[in-house]
Every structure is written in structure tokens, then in C-alpha cells.
mmCIF file of C-alpha atoms in Angstrom:
data_model
loop_
_atom_site.group_PDB
_atom_site.id
_atom_site.type_symbol
_atom_site.label_atom_id
_atom_site.label_comp_id
_atom_site.label_asym_id
_atom_site.label_seq_id
_atom_site.Cartn_x
_atom_site.Cartn_y
_atom_site.Cartn_z
ATOM 1 C CA VAL A 171 -3.029 -2.346 -9.425
ATOM 2 C CA GLN A 172 -2.353 -5.891 -10.534
ATOM 3 C CA LEU A 173 -1.654 -9.184 -8.842
ATOM 4 C CA VAL A 174 -0.838 -11.929 -11.324
ATOM 5 C CA GLU A 175 -0.443 -15.489 -10.114
ATOM 6 C CA SER A 176 1.388 -18.233 -11.983
ATOM 7 C CA GLY A 177 2.835 -21.671 -11.442
ATOM 8 C CA GLY A 178 -0.306 -23.714 -11.027
ATOM 9 C CA GLY A 179 -0.811 -27.033 -12.757
ATOM 10 C CA LEU A 180 -1.335 -30.766 -12.379
ATOM 11 C CA VAL A 181 0.855 -32.578 -9.862
ATOM 12 C CA LYS A 182 0.797 -36.063 -8.355
ATOM 13 C CA PRO A 183 0.091 -36.648 -4.668
ATOM 14 C CA GLY A 184 3.282 -36.219 -2.689
ATOM 15 C CA GLY A 185 4.704 -33.882 -5.290
ATOM 16 C CA SER A 186 5.750 -30.240 -5.123
ATOM 17 C CA LEU A 187 4.796 -27.020 -6.846
ATOM 18 C CA LYS A 188 5.883 -23.403 -6.460
ATOM 19 C CA LEU A 189 3.400 -20.600 -7.035
ATOM 20 C CA SER A 190 4.431 -17.049 -7.853
ATOM 21 C CA CYS A 191 2.597 -13.753 -7.709
ATOM 22 C CA ALA A 192 3.789 -10.582 -9.425
ATOM 23 C CA GLY A 193 2.539 -7.319 -7.999
ATOM 24 C CA SER A 194 2.406 -3.978 -9.797
ATOM 25 C CA GLY A 195 0.777 -0.587 -9.440
ATOM 26 C CA PHE A 196 1.415 -0.296 -5.706
ATOM 27 C CA THR A 197 4.391 -0.162 -3.345
ATOM 28 C CA PHE A 198 4.774 -3.918 -2.955
ATOM 29 C CA SER A 199 7.416 -3.722 -0.221
ATOM 30 C CA THR A 200 5.050 -1.977 2.194
ATOM 31 C CA TYR A 201 2.125 -4.401 1.895
ATOM 32 C CA ALA A 202 1.539 -7.620 3.782
ATOM 33 C CA MET A 203 0.743 -10.429 1.371
ATOM 34 C CA ASN A 204 -1.390 -13.532 1.621
ATOM 35 C CA TRP A 205 -2.450 -16.705 -0.129
ATOM 36 C CA VAL A 206 -6.096 -17.759 -0.002
ATOM 37 C CA ARG A 207 -7.463 -20.835 -1.778
ATOM 38 C CA GLN A 208 -10.815 -22.069 -2.978
ATOM 39 C CA ALA A 209 -11.516 -25.682 -3.838
ATOM 40 C CA PRO A 210 -13.878 -26.178 -6.800
ATOM 41 C CA GLY A 211 -17.419 -25.322 -5.737
ATOM 42 C CA LYS A 212 -16.330 -24.631 -2.158
ATOM 43 C CA GLY A 213 -15.716 -21.644 0.069
ATOM 44 C CA LEU A 214 -12.643 -19.552 0.757
ATOM 45 C CA GLU A 215 -9.800 -20.830 2.936
ATOM 46 C CA TRP A 216 -6.913 -18.716 4.221
ATOM 47 C CA VAL A 217 -3.568 -20.441 3.590
ATOM 48 C CA SER A 218 -0.707 -18.178 4.667
ATOM 49 C CA SER A 219 0.338 -14.579 5.352
ATOM 50 C CA ILE A 220 3.664 -12.747 5.345
ATOM 51 C CA SER A 221 4.404 -9.262 6.640
ATOM 52 C CA SER A 222 5.967 -6.574 4.473
ATOM 53 C CA GLU A 223 9.544 -7.313 5.545
ATOM 54 C CA SER A 224 8.985 -11.036 6.130
ATOM 55 C CA HIS A 225 9.329 -10.647 9.890
ATOM 56 C CA TYR A 226 5.969 -12.316 10.548
ATOM 57 C CA ILE A 227 4.813 -15.459 8.775
ATOM 58 C CA TYR A 228 1.679 -17.449 9.543
ATOM 59 C CA TYR A 229 0.143 -20.633 8.184
ATOM 60 C CA ALA A 230 -3.181 -22.372 8.422
ATOM 61 C CA ASP A 231 -2.966 -25.628 10.356
ATOM 62 C CA SER A 232 -3.937 -27.533 7.198
ATOM 63 C CA VAL A 233 -0.698 -26.563 5.410
ATOM 64 C CA LYS A 234 1.748 -25.971 8.272
ATOM 65 C CA GLY A 235 4.955 -27.923 7.754
ATOM 66 C CA ARG A 236 4.237 -28.530 4.068
ATOM 67 C CA PHE A 237 3.925 -25.036 2.555
ATOM 68 C CA THR A 238 6.422 -22.170 2.733
ATOM 69 C CA ILE A 239 5.547 -18.558 1.950
ATOM 70 C CA SER A 240 8.250 -16.092 0.931
ATOM 71 C CA ARG A 241 8.664 -12.820 -0.915
ATOM 72 C CA ASP A 242 11.268 -10.871 -2.869
ATOM 73 C CA ASN A 243 10.546 -7.163 -2.499
ATOM 74 C CA SER A 244 13.266 -6.279 -5.021
ATOM 75 C CA LYS A 245 11.221 -8.133 -7.637
ATOM 76 C CA ASN A 246 7.741 -7.297 -6.327
ATOM 77 C CA SER A 247 7.067 -10.998 -6.034
ATOM 78 C CA LEU A 248 5.343 -13.370 -3.632
ATOM 79 C CA PHE A 249 5.861 -17.124 -3.583
ATOM 80 C CA LEU A 250 4.290 -20.255 -2.145
ATOM 81 C CA GLN A 251 6.363 -23.421 -2.106
ATOM 82 C CA MET A 252 4.000 -26.365 -1.748
ATOM 83 C CA ASP A 253 5.472 -29.756 -0.799
ATOM 84 C CA SER A 254 3.917 -33.114 0.090
ATOM 85 C CA LEU A 255 0.816 -32.145 -1.831
ATOM 86 C CA ARG A 256 -2.457 -33.930 -1.171
ATOM 87 C CA ALA A 257 -5.668 -34.248 -3.152
ATOM 88 C CA GLU A 258 -7.346 -31.855 -0.712
ATOM 89 C CA ASP A 259 -4.861 -29.137 -1.703
ATOM 90 C CA SER A 260 -6.505 -28.949 -5.131
ATOM 91 C CA ALA A 261 -7.892 -25.436 -5.441
ATOM 92 C CA LEU A 262 -7.682 -22.056 -7.079
ATOM 93 C CA TYR A 263 -4.960 -20.172 -5.217
ATOM 94 C CA PHE A 264 -5.405 -16.422 -4.901
ATOM 95 C CA CYS A 265 -2.656 -13.925 -4.172
ATOM 96 C CA VAL A 266 -4.067 -11.160 -1.952
ATOM 97 C CA TYR A 267 -2.669 -8.016 -0.395
ATOM 98 C CA THR A 268 -3.422 -6.284 2.877
ATOM 99 C CA VAL A 269 -3.023 -2.520 2.855
ATOM 100 C CA PRO A 270 -0.482 -1.025 5.260
ATOM 101 C CA GLY A 271 -1.967 -0.483 8.687
ATOM 102 C CA ALA A 272 -4.878 -2.847 8.118
ATOM 103 C CA LEU A 273 -5.254 -5.812 10.423
ATOM 104 C CA GLY A 274 -6.463 -9.102 9.099
ATOM 105 C CA SER A 275 -8.232 -7.949 5.971
ATOM 106 C CA PHE A 276 -7.814 -9.108 2.386
ATOM 107 C CA ASP A 277 -8.040 -5.894 0.448
ATOM 108 C CA TYR A 278 -7.238 -6.783 -3.165
ATOM 109 C CA TRP A 279 -7.232 -10.152 -4.919
ATOM 110 C CA GLY A 280 -5.561 -11.554 -8.002
ATOM 111 C CA GLN A 281 -7.476 -13.821 -10.374
ATOM 112 C CA GLY A 282 -5.885 -17.012 -9.082
ATOM 113 C CA THR A 283 -3.893 -19.964 -10.374
ATOM 114 C CA LEU A 284 -5.330 -23.467 -10.389
ATOM 115 C CA VAL A 285 -3.595 -26.350 -8.630
ATOM 116 C CA THR A 286 -4.783 -29.888 -9.233
ATOM 117 C CA VAL A 287 -3.344 -32.759 -7.215
ATOM 118 C CA SER A 288 -4.216 -36.076 -8.820
ATOM 119 C CA SER A 289 -2.589 -39.308 -9.878
ATOM 120 C CA SER B 137 -9.156 -22.465 15.630
ATOM 121 C CA TYR B 138 -12.686 -21.148 15.592
ATOM 122 C CA GLU B 139 -15.668 -20.966 13.289
ATOM 123 C CA LEU B 140 -17.704 -18.287 11.603
ATOM 124 C CA ILE B 141 -21.203 -19.445 10.808
ATOM 125 C CA GLN B 142 -23.304 -18.085 7.945
ATOM 126 C CA PRO B 143 -26.612 -19.235 6.485
ATOM 127 C CA PRO B 144 -25.950 -21.093 3.225
ATOM 128 C CA SER B 145 -28.417 -19.094 1.195
ATOM 129 C CA THR B 146 -30.930 -16.292 1.139
ATOM 130 C CA SER B 147 -33.120 -14.716 -1.509
ATOM 131 C CA VAL B 148 -34.792 -11.359 -1.999
ATOM 132 C CA SER B 149 -36.675 -9.527 -4.721
ATOM 133 C CA PRO B 150 -35.126 -6.504 -6.434
ATOM 134 C CA GLY B 151 -35.490 -3.347 -4.366
ATOM 135 C CA GLN B 152 -35.862 -5.235 -1.089
ATOM 136 C CA THR B 153 -33.332 -5.384 1.733
ATOM 137 C CA ALA B 154 -31.044 -8.370 2.135
ATOM 138 C CA ARG B 155 -29.448 -9.149 5.491
ATOM 139 C CA ILE B 156 -26.704 -11.742 5.792
ATOM 140 C CA THR B 157 -25.572 -12.731 9.268
ATOM 141 C CA CYS B 158 -22.326 -14.189 10.533
ATOM 142 C CA PHE B 159 -21.967 -15.662 14.008
ATOM 143 C CA GLY B 160 -18.662 -16.115 15.788
ATOM 144 C CA ASP B 161 -17.337 -16.126 19.352
ATOM 145 C CA VAL B 162 -14.475 -13.916 18.205
ATOM 146 C CA PHE B 163 -16.889 -11.009 17.820
ATOM 147 C CA PRO B 164 -16.870 -8.303 19.125
ATOM 148 C CA ASN B 165 -13.189 -8.650 20.054
ATOM 149 C CA GLN B 166 -12.108 -8.680 16.413
ATOM 150 C CA PHE B 167 -13.303 -6.792 13.366
ATOM 151 C CA ALA B 168 -15.416 -8.410 10.670
ATOM 152 C CA TYR B 169 -14.774 -8.146 6.969
ATOM 153 C CA TRP B 170 -17.162 -8.989 4.123
ATOM 154 C CA TYR B 171 -16.376 -10.126 0.590
ATOM 155 C CA GLN B 172 -18.535 -10.431 -2.494
ATOM 156 C CA GLN B 173 -17.710 -13.118 -5.060
ATOM 157 C CA LYS B 174 -19.534 -13.373 -8.349
ATOM 158 C CA PRO B 175 -19.290 -16.564 -10.449
ATOM 159 C CA GLY B 176 -15.909 -16.956 -12.119
ATOM 160 C CA GLN B 177 -14.493 -13.852 -10.430
ATOM 161 C CA ALA B 178 -12.148 -13.110 -7.577
ATOM 162 C CA PRO B 179 -13.649 -11.909 -4.300
ATOM 163 C CA VAL B 180 -14.030 -8.184 -3.648
ATOM 164 C CA LEU B 181 -13.888 -6.539 -0.214
ATOM 165 C CA VAL B 182 -17.194 -4.738 0.390
ATOM 166 C CA ILE B 183 -17.044 -3.988 4.150
ATOM 167 C CA TYR B 184 -14.024 -3.697 6.452
ATOM 168 C CA LYS B 185 -13.676 -3.097 10.195
ATOM 169 C CA ASP B 186 -17.314 -4.071 10.796
ATOM 170 C CA THR B 187 -18.926 -1.025 9.202
ATOM 171 C CA GLU B 188 -16.528 0.742 6.820
ATOM 172 C CA ARG B 189 -17.094 0.733 3.072
ATOM 173 C CA PRO B 190 -14.110 0.800 0.674
ATOM 174 C CA SER B 191 -14.104 3.433 -2.016
ATOM 175 C CA GLY B 192 -16.077 2.340 -5.058
ATOM 176 C CA ILE B 193 -18.481 0.137 -3.103
ATOM 177 C CA PRO B 194 -22.082 1.362 -3.443
ATOM 178 C CA GLU B 195 -23.725 2.981 -0.424
ATOM 179 C CA ARG B 196 -26.406 0.299 -0.379
ATOM 180 C CA PHE B 197 -23.843 -2.010 1.256
ATOM 181 C CA SER B 198 -23.502 -1.570 5.015
ATOM 182 C CA GLY B 199 -22.247 -3.544 7.985
ATOM 183 C CA SER B 200 -23.304 -3.742 11.598
ATOM 184 C CA THR B 201 -22.459 -5.695 14.713
ATOM 185 C CA SER B 202 -24.288 -6.868 17.795
ATOM 186 C CA GLY B 203 -22.486 -9.053 20.279
ATOM 187 C CA THR B 204 -21.315 -12.235 18.595
ATOM 188 C CA THR B 205 -23.193 -11.569 15.367
ATOM 189 C CA VAL B 206 -22.193 -9.316 12.505
ATOM 190 C CA THR B 207 -24.514 -8.457 9.640
ATOM 191 C CA LEU B 208 -24.077 -7.359 6.051
ATOM 192 C CA THR B 209 -27.063 -5.380 4.819
ATOM 193 C CA ILE B 210 -27.796 -4.581 1.187
ATOM 194 C CA THR B 211 -30.513 -1.953 0.945
ATOM 195 C CA GLY B 212 -32.394 -1.806 -2.342
ATOM 196 C CA VAL B 213 -30.928 -4.987 -3.786
ATOM 197 C CA GLN B 214 -30.138 -4.974 -7.481
ATOM 198 C CA ALA B 215 -29.817 -7.917 -9.850
ATOM 199 C CA GLU B 216 -26.060 -7.342 -10.022
ATOM 200 C CA ASP B 217 -25.779 -8.053 -6.277
ATOM 201 C CA GLU B 218 -26.475 -11.732 -6.841
ATOM 202 C CA ALA B 219 -23.297 -13.395 -5.565
ATOM 203 C CA ASP B 220 -21.711 -15.369 -2.772
ATOM 204 C CA TYR B 221 -20.884 -13.355 0.335
ATOM 205 C CA TYR B 222 -18.251 -14.341 2.874
ATOM 206 C CA CYS B 223 -17.560 -12.949 6.313
ATOM 207 C CA GLN B 224 -14.011 -13.138 7.656
ATOM 208 C CA SER B 225 -12.127 -12.256 10.793
ATOM 209 C CA PRO B 226 -8.767 -12.782 12.443
ATOM 210 C CA ASP B 227 -8.755 -15.027 15.491
ATOM 211 C CA SER B 228 -8.440 -13.576 18.979
ATOM 212 C CA GLY B 229 -4.652 -13.569 18.707
ATOM 213 C CA GLY B 230 -4.708 -11.815 15.352
ATOM 214 C CA ILE B 231 -2.789 -14.609 13.660
ATOM 215 C CA TYR B 232 -5.199 -17.023 12.007
ATOM 216 C CA ARG B 233 -7.716 -15.735 9.492
ATOM 217 C CA VAL B 234 -11.008 -17.555 9.172
ATOM 218 C CA PHE B 235 -13.783 -17.286 6.612
ATOM 219 C CA GLY B 236 -17.399 -18.107 7.107
ATOM 220 C CA GLY B 237 -18.833 -20.800 4.872
ATOM 221 C CA GLY B 238 -20.420 -18.239 2.549
ATOM 222 C CA THR B 239 -23.989 -17.208 1.805
ATOM 223 C CA LYS B 240 -25.424 -17.392 -1.683
ATOM 224 C CA LEU B 241 -27.633 -14.389 -2.344
ATOM 225 C CA THR B 242 -30.238 -14.965 -5.029
ATOM 226 C CA VAL B 243 -32.114 -12.005 -6.481
ATOM 227 C CA LEU B 244 -35.516 -13.261 -7.525
#
């Protein structure tokens, strides 16, 4: 099983960035997927979740209206479009899956991609 | 939204028992999940649905619940268990996911 995030980098406040996550070694299309972030030296913060067929999408209040989660099951890929970025969005962003039938758990994590928002 | 409250730190000697608590009004209506995160690594799920242990997680890790408090217990702590531990739960509606602030376990 692998979850490999990419797309992180340095961006100015107000800018945009799109993160990607490539899944392999499991049946991607049957798993709910999530983004969880961790600011440097801080705790974990749930960002967004998407069901296996994209019927259900949820966001944390801190990113609602600015971030958009999506997935392409034909390419085993998860995305996070981040707009209107703020300094407080700077963090390591983890791609995480939830096994089918599980409710609310984060069962397997990628290694993360770092986003830095700074002028 | 709601909060999950954990002590910031705890310490035990090797071979002793470590107990890490997590308080939240959402318990016992929602399950608790526990994650271990070692420095520079991604978190690992160590307990799910309050008391269940994923395959590959040592038997010394266990979970319990009592009212609005859930507890992660590590029996016979080893040096390799030194890490940050986070509790997590969905909210009452099952939509939002919240993490506790994390507890740093130091093995003396």
C-alpha cells in the first residue's frame, strides 16, 4: 500500500496550490479519502473528506469556501485545490484513507507534502 | 464544533504502564480512535472503535472507555513507544472529525 502526496511548495498569501495524492496497492475506488494537516510543531488537524464515489464531501470550518477536495478513481488519485491561502494554512498535508465500512477513522497515512504560505 | 482534551505530556519508566486519557462530550455516542506519531514520521492508527487493535499493533496497546473519557493504555512500555499520541473522533453528526491536542509520551 502506498499513498504518495505531491504538489506542495512555497506560495504567497492569497495564492493557490493544488495537492495530489497517488494511491496504489489497494482498491482506491472503494475507499473514502481524506486530507489531514499538521503545522510545524503542532498537532493534527482534519481538513477534508470525500466518499468513495464523491457523493459525500466535508470540510473543516477553517478551510470551507477556500479548499476543494476531489478525486479521479480512474487514475487512483486524490486532489486538494487550495485557494486564498493564508499563513495559517502552512503545514504538512497528509493524504489518508479510510477503509470501506469504517466510520470516521484514518486508517493509513501517506508521508505528507509541505505547504508554506509566506510573502 | 467540539473539543477533545488530552494532557500535553506524560512519562513512565520502561516496563511500567502508561495511560493517556482523552475527554470529550461526544463520547460515548461516537467511537474513539488513537494514533501514534513518532518524530519525522506519519501517524499510525493503534486503536480503532474504542478498543480494537489493528493487525500488526502490539498487544500491549489497548483502549477503554468510561462515560465521556476514553483511555489508551500501554502495558509494559518500551523505549520504542516514545511518541506523540492523538485521540480522534467524529462529531455527533458523523461529519466533522476532531483530534485531541496530543500527548507526548516520554519513556524515562
